[in-house]
PDB file of C-alpha atoms in Angstrom:
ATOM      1  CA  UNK A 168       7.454  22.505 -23.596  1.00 72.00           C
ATOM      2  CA  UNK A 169      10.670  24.298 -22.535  1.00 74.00           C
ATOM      3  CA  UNK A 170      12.665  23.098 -19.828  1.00 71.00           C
ATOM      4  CA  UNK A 171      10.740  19.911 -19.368  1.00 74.00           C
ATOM      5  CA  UNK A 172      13.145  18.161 -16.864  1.00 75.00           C
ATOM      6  CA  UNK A 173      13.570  21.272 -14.821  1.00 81.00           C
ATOM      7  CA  UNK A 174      10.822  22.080 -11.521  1.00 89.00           C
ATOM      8  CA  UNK A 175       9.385  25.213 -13.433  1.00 93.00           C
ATOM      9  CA  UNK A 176       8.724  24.748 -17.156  1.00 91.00           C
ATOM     10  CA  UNK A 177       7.403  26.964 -19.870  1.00 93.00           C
ATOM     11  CA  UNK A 178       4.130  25.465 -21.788  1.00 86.00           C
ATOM     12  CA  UNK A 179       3.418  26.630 -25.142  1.00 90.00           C
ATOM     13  CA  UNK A 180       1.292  26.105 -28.053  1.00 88.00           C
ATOM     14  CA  UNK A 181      -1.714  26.722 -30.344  1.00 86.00           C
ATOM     15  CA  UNK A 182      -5.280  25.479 -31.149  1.00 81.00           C
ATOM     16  CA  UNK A 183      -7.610  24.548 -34.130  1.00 77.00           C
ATOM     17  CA  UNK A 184      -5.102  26.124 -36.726  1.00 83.00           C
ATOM     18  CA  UNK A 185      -6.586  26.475 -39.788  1.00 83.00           C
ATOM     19  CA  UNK A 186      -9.247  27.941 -38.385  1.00 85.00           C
ATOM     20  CA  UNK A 187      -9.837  30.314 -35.353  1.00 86.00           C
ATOM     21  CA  UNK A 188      -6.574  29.894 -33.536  1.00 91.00           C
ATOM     22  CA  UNK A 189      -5.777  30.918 -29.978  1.00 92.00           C
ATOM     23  CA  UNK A 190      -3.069  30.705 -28.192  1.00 93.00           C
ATOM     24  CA  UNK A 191      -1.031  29.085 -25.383  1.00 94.00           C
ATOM     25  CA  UNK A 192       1.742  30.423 -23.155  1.00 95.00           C
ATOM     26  CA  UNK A 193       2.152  29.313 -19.424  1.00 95.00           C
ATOM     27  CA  UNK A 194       4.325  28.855 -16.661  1.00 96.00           C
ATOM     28  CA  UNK A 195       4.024  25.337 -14.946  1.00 95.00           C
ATOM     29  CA  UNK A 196       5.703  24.455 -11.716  1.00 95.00           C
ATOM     30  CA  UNK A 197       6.081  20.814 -10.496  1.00 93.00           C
ATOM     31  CA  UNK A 198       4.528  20.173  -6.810  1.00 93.00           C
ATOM     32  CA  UNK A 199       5.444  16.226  -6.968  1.00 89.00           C
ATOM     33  CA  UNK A 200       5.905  14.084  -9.665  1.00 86.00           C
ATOM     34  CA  UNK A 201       3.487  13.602 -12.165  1.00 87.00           C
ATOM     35  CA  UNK A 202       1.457  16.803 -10.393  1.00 92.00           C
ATOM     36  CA  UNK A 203       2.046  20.635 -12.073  1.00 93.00           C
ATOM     37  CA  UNK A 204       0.254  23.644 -11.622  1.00 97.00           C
ATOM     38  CA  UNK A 205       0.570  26.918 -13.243  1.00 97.00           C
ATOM     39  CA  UNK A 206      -0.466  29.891 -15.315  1.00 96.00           C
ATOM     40  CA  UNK A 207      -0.238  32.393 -18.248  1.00 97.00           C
ATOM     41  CA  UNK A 208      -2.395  32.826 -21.461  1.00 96.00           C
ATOM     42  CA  UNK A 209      -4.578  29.771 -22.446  1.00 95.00           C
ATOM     43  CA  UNK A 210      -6.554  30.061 -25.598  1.00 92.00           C
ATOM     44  CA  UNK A 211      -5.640  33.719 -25.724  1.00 95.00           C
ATOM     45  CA  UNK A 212      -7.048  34.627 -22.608  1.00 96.00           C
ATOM     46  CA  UNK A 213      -5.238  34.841 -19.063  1.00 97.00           C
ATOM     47  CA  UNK A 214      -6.232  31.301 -17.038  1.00 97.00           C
ATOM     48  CA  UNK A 215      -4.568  28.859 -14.578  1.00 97.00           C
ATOM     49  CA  UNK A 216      -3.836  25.071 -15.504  1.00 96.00           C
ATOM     50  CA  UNK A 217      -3.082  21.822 -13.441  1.00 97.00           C
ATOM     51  CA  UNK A 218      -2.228  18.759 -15.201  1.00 93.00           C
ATOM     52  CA  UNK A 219      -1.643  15.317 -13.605  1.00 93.00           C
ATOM     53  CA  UNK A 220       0.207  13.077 -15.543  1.00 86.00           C
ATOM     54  CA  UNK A 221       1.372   9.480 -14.262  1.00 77.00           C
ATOM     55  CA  UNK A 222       5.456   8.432 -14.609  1.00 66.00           C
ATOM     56  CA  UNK A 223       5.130   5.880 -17.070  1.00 58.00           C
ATOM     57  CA  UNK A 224       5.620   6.343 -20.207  1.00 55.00           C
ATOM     58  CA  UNK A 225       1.715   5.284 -21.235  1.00 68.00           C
ATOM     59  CA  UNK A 226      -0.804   6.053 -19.074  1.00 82.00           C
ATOM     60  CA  UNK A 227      -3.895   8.076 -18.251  1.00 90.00           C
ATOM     61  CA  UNK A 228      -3.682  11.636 -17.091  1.00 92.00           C
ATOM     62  CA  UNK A 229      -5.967  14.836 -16.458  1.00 94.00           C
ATOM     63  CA  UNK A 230      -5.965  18.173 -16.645  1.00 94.00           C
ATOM     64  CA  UNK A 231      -7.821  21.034 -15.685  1.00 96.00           C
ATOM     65  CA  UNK A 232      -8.077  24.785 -17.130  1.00 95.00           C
ATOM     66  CA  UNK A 233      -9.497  27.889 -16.020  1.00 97.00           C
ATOM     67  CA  UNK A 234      -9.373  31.056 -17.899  1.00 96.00           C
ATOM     68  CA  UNK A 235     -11.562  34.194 -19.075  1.00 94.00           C
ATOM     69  CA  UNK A 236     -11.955  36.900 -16.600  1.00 92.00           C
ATOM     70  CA  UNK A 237     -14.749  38.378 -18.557  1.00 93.00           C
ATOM     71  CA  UNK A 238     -16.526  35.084 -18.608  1.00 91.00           C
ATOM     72  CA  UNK A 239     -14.741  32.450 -16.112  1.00 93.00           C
ATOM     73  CA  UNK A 240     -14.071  29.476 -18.361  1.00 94.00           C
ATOM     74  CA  UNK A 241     -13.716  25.515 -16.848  1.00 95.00           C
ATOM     75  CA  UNK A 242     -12.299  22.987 -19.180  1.00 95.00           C
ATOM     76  CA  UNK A 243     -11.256  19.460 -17.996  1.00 96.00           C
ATOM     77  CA  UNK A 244      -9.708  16.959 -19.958  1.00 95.00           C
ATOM     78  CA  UNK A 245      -8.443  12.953 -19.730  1.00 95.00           C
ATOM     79  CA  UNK A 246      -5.174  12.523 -21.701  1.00 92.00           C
ATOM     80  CA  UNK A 247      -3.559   9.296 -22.830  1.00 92.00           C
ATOM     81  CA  UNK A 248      -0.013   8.786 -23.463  1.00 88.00           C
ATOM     82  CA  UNK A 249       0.578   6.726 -26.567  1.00 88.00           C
ATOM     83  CA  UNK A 250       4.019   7.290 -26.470  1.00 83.00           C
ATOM     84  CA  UNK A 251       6.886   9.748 -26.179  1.00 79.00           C
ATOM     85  CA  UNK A 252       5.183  12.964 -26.807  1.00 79.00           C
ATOM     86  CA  UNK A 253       2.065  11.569 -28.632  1.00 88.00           C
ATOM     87  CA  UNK A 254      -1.455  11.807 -26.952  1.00 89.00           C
ATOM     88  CA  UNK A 255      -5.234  11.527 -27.345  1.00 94.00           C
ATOM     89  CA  UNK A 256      -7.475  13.538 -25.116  1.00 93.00           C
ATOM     90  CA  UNK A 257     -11.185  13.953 -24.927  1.00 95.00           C
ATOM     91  CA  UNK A 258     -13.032  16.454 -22.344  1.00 95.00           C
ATOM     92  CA  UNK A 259     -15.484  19.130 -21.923  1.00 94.00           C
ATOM     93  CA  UNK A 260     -15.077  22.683 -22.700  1.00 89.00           C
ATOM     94  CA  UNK A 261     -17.053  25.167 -20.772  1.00 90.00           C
ATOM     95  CA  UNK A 262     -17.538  22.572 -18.517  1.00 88.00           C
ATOM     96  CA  UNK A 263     -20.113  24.512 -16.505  1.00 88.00           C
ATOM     97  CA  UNK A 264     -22.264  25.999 -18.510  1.00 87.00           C
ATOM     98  CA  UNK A 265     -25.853  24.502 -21.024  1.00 86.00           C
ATOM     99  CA  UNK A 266     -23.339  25.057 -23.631  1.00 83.00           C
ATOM    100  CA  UNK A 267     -20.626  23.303 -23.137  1.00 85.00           C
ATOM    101  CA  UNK A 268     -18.898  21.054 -25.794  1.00 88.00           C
ATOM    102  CA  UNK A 269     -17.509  17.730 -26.061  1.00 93.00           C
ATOM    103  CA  UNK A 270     -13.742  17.647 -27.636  1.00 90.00           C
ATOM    104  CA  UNK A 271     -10.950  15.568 -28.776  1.00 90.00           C
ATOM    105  CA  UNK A 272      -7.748  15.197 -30.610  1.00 89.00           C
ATOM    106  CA  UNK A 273      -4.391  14.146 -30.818  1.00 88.00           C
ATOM    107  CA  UNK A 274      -1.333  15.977 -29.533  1.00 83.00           C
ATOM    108  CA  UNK A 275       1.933  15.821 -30.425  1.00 79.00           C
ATOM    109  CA  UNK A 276       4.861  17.732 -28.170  1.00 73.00           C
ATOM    110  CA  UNK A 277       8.510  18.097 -29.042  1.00 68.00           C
TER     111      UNK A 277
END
């Protein structure tokens, strides 16, 4: 994350490396604390995020994605906040669809 502290921030990053990668790179605007919204290229394709995440420094948090214009994509996700800039998160990808999948992992941003 670029500009973390600042009401428009730049979100950035990369998936299952090692294997098929994709892609992150988004612009994120804060509508109220612990509320941002945005948009740019998520897993490689162009999509719109919005992630809630509480003020404390643990806590649980969600977030939403929507991306693919070819085939519109819904992924939603609960995040929680180990500690500074180390999560777990578990969700659904495809959300919408028979063949959606189950996911988790830990995150680390710096």
């Amino acid at each position: 994350i670029a500009l973390p502290k600042g009401s428009t921030y730049l979100f950035a990053g990369a998936n299952d490396i090692g294997a098929k990668a994709s892609w992150n790179f988004a612009a994120m605007t804060k509508l109220r604390p612990g509320l941002s919204v945005g948009g740019g290229v998520l897993y490689s394709r162009l999509g719109a995020r919005a992630v809630y995440s509480p003020a404390l420094s643990r806590g649980l948090g969600l977030e939403a994605r929507v991306y693919d214009l070819r085939r519109p994509t819904t992924d939603a996700y609960a995040n929680f906040k180990l500690s500074n800039g180390l999560t777990i998160f578990g969700g659904e990808r495809d959300l919408l669809r028979d063949g959606r999948r189950t996911t988790f992992g830990l995150q680390y941003q710096f």
